[in-house]
Coordinates of C-alpha atoms and ligand atoms in Angstrom, one line a residue:
X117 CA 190.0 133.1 133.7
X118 CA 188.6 130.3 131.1
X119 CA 190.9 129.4 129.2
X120 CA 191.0 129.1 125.9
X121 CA 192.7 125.8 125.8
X122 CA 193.6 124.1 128.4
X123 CA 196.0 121.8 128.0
X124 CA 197.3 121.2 131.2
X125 CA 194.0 119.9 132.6
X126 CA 193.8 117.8 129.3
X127 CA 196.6 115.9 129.9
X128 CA 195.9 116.2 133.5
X129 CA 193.2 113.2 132.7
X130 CA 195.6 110.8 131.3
X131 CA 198.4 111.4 133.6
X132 CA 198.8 108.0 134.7
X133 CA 198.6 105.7 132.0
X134 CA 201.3 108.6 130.2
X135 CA 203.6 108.1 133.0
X136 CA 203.2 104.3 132.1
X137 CA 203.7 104.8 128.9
X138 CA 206.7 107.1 129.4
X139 CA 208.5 104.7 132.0
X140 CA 207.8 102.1 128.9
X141 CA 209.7 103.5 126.7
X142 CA 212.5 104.9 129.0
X143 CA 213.0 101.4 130.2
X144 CA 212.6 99.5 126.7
X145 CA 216.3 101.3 125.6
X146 CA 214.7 101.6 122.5
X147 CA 213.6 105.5 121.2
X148 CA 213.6 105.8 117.3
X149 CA 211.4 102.7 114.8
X150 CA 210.4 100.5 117.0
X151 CA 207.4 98.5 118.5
X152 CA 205.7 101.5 120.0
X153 CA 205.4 103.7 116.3
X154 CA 204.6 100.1 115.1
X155 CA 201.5 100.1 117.5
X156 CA 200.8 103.3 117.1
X157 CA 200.9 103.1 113.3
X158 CA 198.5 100.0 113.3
X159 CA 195.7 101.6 115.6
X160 CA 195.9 104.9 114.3
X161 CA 195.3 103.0 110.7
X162 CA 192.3 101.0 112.5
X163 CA 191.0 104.0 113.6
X164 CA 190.9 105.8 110.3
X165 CA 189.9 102.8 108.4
X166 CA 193.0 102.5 106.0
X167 CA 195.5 100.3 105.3
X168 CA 198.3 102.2 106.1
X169 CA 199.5 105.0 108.6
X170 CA 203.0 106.4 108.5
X171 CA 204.3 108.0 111.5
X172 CA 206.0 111.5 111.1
X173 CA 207.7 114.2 112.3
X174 CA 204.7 116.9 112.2
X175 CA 201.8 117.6 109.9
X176 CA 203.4 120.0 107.9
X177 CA 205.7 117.5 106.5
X178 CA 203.0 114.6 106.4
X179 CA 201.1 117.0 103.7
X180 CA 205.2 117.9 101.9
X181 CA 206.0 114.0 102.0
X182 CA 203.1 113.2 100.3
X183 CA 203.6 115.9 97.4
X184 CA 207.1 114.8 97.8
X185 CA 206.4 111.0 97.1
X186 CA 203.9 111.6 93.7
X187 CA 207.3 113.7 92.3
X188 CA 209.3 110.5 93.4
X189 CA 206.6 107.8 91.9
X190 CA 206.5 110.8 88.3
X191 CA 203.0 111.8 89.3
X192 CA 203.8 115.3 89.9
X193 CA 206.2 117.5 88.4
X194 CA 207.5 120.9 89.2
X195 CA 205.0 123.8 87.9
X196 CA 202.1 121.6 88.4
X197 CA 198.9 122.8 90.3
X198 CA 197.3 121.9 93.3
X199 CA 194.1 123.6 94.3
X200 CA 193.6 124.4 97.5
X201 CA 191.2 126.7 100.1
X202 CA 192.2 130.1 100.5
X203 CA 191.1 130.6 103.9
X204 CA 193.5 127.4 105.7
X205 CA 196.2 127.4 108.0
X206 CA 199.0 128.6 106.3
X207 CA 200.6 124.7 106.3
X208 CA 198.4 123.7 104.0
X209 CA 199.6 125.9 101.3
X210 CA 203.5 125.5 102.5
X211 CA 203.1 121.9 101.6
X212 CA 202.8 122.9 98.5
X213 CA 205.4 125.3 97.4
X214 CA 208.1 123.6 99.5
X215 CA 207.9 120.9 96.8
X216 CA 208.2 123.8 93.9
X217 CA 204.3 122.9 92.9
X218 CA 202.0 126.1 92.5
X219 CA 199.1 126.8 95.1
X220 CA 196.0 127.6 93.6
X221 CA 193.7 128.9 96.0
X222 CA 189.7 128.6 95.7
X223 CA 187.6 130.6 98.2
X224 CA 185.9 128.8 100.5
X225 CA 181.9 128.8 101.5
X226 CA 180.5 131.4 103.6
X227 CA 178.5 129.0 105.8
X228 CA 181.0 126.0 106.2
X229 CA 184.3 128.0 105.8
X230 CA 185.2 124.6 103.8
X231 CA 186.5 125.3 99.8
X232 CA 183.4 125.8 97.5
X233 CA 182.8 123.1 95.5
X234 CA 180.9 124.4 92.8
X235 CA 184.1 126.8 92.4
X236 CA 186.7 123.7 92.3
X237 CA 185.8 122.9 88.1
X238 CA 186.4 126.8 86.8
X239 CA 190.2 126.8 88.9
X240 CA 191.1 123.1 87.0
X241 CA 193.8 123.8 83.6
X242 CA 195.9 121.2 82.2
X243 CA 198.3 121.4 84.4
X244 CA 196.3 120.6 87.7
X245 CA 197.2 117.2 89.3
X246 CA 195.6 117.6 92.6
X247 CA 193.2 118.9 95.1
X248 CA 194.0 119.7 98.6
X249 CA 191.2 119.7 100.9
X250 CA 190.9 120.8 104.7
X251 CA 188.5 119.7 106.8
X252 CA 189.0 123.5 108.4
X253 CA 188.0 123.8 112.5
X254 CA 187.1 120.1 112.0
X255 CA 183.7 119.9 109.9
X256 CA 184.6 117.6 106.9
X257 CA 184.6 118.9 103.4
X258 CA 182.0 117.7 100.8
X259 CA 184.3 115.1 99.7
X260 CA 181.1 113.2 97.6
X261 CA 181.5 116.2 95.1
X262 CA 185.1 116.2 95.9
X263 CA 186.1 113.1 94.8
X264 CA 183.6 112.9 91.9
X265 CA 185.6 116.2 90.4
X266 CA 188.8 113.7 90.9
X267 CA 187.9 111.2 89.1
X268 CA 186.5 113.1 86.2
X269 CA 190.1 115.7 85.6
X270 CA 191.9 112.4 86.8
X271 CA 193.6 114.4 90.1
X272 CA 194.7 113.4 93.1
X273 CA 192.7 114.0 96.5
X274 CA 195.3 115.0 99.3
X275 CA 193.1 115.8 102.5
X276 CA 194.6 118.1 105.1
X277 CA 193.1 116.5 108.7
X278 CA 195.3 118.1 110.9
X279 CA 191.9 119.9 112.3
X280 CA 189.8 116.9 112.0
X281 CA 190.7 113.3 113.6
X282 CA 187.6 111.2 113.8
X283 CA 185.2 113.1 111.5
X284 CA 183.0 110.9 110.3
X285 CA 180.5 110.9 106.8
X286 CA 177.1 109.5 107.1
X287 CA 178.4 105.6 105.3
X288 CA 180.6 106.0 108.5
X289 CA 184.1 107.0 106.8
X290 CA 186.4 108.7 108.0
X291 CA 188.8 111.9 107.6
X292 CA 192.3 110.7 106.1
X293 CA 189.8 107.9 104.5
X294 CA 188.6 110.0 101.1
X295 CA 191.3 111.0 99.8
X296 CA 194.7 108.8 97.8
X297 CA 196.6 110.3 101.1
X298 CA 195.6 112.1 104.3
X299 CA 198.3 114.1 106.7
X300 CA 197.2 114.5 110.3
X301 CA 199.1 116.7 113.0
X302 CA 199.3 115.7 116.7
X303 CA 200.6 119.1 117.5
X304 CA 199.4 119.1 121.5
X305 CA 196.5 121.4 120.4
X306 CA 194.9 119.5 117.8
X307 CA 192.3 116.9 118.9
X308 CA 194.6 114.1 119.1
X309 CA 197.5 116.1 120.3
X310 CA 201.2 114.6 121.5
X311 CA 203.1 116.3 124.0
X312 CA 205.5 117.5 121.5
X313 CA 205.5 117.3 117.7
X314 CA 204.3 114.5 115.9
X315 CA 202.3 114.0 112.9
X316 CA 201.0 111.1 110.3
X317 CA 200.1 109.6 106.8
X318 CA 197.1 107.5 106.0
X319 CA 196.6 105.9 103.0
X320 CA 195.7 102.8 101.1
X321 CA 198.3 102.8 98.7
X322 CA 200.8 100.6 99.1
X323 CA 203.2 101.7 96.7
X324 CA 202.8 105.6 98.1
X325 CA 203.1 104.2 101.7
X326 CA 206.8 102.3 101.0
X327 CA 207.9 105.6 99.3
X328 CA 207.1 107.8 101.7
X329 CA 208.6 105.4 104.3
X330 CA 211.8 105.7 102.7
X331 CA 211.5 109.2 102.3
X332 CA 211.0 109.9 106.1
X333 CA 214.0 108.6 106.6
X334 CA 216.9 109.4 104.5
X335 CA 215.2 107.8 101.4
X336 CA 216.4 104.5 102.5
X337 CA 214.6 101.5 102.5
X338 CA 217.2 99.6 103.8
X339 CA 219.7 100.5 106.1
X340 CA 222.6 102.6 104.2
X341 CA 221.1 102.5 100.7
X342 CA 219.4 105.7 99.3
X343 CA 216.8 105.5 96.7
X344 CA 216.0 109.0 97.1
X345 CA 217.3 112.4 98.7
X346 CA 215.2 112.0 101.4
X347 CA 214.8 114.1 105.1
X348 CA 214.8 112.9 108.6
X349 CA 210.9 113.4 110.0
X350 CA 210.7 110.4 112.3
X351 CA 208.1 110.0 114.8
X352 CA 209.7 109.0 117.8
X353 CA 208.8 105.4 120.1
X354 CA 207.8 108.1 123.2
X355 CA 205.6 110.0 121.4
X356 CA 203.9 107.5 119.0
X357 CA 203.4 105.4 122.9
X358 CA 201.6 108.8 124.6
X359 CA 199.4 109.1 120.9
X360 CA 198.6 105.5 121.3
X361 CA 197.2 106.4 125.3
X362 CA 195.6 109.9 124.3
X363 CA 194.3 107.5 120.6
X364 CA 191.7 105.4 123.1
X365 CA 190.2 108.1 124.5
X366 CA 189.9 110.5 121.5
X367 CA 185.8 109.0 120.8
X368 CA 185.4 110.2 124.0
X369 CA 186.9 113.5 124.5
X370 CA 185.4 114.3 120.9
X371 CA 181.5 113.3 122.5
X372 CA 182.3 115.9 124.8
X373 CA 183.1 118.2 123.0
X374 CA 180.3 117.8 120.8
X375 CA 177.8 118.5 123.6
X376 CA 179.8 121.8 124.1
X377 CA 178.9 122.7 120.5
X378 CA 175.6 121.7 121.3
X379 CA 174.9 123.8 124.3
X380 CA 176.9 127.0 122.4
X381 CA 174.3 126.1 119.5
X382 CA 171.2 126.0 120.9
X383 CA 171.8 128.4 123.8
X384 CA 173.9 131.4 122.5
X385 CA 171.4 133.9 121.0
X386 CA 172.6 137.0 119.8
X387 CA 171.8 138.9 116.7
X388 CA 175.6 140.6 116.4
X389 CA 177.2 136.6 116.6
X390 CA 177.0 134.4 113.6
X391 CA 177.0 130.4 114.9
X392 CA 178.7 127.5 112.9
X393 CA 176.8 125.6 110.7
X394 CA 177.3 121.8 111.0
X395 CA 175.6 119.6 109.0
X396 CA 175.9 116.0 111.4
X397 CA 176.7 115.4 114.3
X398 CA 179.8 112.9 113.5
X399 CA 180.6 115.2 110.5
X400 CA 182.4 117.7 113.0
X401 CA 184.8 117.0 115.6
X402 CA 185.1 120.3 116.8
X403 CA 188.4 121.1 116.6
X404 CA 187.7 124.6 117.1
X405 CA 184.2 126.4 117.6
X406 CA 184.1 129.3 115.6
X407 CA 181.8 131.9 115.6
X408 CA 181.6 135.8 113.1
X409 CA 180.7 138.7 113.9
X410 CA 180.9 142.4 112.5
X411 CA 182.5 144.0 115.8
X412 CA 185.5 141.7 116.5
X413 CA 187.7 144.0 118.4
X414 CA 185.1 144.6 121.0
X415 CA 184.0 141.3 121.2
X416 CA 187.1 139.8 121.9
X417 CA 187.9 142.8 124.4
X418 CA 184.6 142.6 126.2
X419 CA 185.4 138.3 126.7
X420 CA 188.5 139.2 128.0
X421 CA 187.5 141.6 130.5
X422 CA 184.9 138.8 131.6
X423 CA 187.7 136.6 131.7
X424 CA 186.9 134.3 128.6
X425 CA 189.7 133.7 126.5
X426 CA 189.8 133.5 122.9
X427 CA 192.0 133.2 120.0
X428 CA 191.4 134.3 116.2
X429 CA 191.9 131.3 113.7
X430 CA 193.2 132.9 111.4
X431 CA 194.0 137.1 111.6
X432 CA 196.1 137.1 108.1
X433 CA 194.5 135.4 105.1
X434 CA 197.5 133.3 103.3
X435 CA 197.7 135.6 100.2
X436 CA 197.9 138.6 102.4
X437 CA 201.2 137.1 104.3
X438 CA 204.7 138.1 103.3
X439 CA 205.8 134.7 102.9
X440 CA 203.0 135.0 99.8
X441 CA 203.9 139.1 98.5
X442 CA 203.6 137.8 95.0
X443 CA 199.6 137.1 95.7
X444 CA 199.3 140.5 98.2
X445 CA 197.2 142.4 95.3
X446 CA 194.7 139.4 94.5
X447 CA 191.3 139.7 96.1
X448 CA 189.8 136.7 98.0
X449 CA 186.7 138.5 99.2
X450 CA 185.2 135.3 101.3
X451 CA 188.6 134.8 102.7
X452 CA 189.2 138.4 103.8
X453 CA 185.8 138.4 105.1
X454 CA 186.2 135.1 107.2
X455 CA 189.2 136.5 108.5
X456 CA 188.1 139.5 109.1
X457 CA 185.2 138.7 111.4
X458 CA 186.0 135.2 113.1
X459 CA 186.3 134.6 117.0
X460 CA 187.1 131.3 118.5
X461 CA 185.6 130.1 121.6
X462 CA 186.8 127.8 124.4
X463 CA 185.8 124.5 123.4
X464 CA 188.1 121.4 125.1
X465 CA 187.1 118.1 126.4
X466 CA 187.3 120.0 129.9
X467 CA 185.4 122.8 129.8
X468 CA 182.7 122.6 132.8
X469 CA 179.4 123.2 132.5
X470 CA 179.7 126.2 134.7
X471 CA 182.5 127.6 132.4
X472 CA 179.9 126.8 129.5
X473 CA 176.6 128.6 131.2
X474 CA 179.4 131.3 131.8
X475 CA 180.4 132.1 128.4
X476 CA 177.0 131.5 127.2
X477 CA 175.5 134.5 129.3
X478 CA 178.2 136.4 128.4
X479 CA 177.6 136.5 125.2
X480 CA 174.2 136.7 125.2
X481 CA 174.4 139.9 127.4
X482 CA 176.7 141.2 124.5
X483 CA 175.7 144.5 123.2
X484 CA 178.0 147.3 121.3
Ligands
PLP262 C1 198.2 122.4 112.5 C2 197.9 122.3 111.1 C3 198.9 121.9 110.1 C4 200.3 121.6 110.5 O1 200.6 120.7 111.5 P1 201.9 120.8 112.4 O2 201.9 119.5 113.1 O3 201.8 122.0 113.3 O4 203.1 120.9 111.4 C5 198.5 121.7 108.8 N1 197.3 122.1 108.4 C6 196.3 122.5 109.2 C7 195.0 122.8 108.7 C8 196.6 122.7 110.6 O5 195.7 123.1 111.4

């Protein structure tokens, strides 16, 4: 069987230098705020190109703390709107009702499954305050039109990158680098994955960063004194020391993995599969390689009886979930479309090139 993901080999790779890391921390008698989530913080910051990066407990509350912090700092108030694609992971849109602010979905674009920027402007009333932009399966939104719109209606740019650590533009900047404030997850699958939960903040905002500090952790800034009713979503000194491993070798698991997309790209021909578009290289990081097509059912079935696992990303558009009953009647045609015909394929920094030529023929000797 190819697997879909496998994370066992993945972490496999860094074995050693993890068991360093772990001894490390087991031996430093030191587990929550300390020198480790320091380090961690500062390279991960480095990385991204920002001046700050706040360690926290997942990426589902990176993307709340920040909503969380503008209601603290009176940027945002309860009712407000955020726009936001209506084809993400369902986090993206959590983030934003957890903090009482309404999601306003805008469809995304057929070829880069990213939001539609030409449909950003006619979704903006008076009482939009932000935009929420995911840089879906790890292609990076058009955040030169993005941020332009910003400036003009005066909103904040909150960029989900949980999908896309290390995306780069063409002036070389990166994702969790466009926006006022970026959340990441580290969730083990994502491209910089922990072995656990862990997630991040990166901004340049100094002001947002000491709030949301505070906020991470009880609302205190200094030990016993709350400023605000804050939550407990620490990242941990053993996970923030196996990021910082698993951090020096992203550049290079993501060059791999752009290869992979390369080979799918130019090799899989088929007229029933649809290929991603990306537009550069860097601009993709390949957090998942997705491909469309009208016959998913029997697609999917005929990979797994050739042994080729694959997952859907995502089966359920957001408005069509429970959790959402109130939006159940609206019609997001793109969306319902995307997730109607997507397919994921394996795509991992150690997929073999036999496993590649594999799945390659297999889908190429695809027919209804
Ligand atoms: C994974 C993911 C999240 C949430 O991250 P967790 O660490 O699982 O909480 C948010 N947004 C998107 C787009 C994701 O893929």
């Amino acid at each position: 069987m190819i697997k879909f993901l496998d994370l066992y080999q993945i972490n496999q790779n860094h074995k050693k230098d993890l068991l360093n890391a772990f001894e490390r921390v087991v031996d430093s008698g030191w587990y929550i705020m300390g020198n480790e989530l320091k380090k961690f913080e500062q390279e991960f910051a480095d990385y991204c190109g920002v001046k700050h990066c706040v360690g926290v407990a997942n990426g589902l509350d990176a993307l709340i703390l920040i909503i969380r912090a503008y209601k603290e700092l009176g940027i945002f108030k309860d009712g407000d709107e955020v726009l936001v694609p209506s084809n993400t992971y369902i986090a993206s849109i959590l983030a934003i009702s957890a903090n009482n602010l309404i999601p306003i979905l805008v469809e995304p674009d057929i070829l880069t499954y990213n939001i539609d920027v030409k449909k950003i402007e006619q979704s903006i009333t008076s009482k939009t305050v932000a935009i929420l932009p995911v840089h879906l399966y790890g292609q990076l939104c058009d955040m030169e039109v993005i941020s332009e719109i910003a400036k003009k209606y005066k909103l904040k740019v909150i960029e989900d990158c949980a999908q896309s650590h290390g995306a780069t533009n063409k002036l070389g900047i990166k994702a969790g680098n466009f926006g006022d404030a970026a959340g990441f997850s580290f969730y083990p699958g994502k491209n910089l994955g922990a072995l656990g939960d862990a997630g991040a903040i990166t901004t340049s905002d100094d002001h947002l960063a000491e709030t949301l500090r505070a906020l991470l952790n009880y609302g205190s800034h200094v030990k016993y004194q709350n400023k605000f009713k804050g939550i407990n979503s620490r990242l941990d000194e053993l996970q923030a020391a196996l990021l910082s491993v698993k951090l020096a070798k992203l550049d290079e698991e993501t060059e791999y993995k752009r290869n992979v997309a390369e080979r799918y790209l130019s090799e899989i021909k088929n007229s029933k599969i649809i290929l991603p578009i990306v537009e550069r290289r860097e601009s993709h990081v390949w957090h998942l390689f997705v491909i469309r097509t009208q016959d998913r059912v029997s697609l999917q079935n005929y990979l797994t009886e050739n042994n080729i696992q694959t997952v859907i990303h995502y089966p359920i558009p957001p408005h069509k979930q429970d959790a959402y009953s109130e939006w159940n009647n609206l019609s997001y045609p793109i969306s319902e479309k995307i997730h109607n015909e997507v397919l994921s394929l394996p795509i991992s920094p150690v997929l073999s090139d036999s496993d590649i030529s594999e799945i390659i023929n297999k889908l190429n000797n695809y027919s209804v």
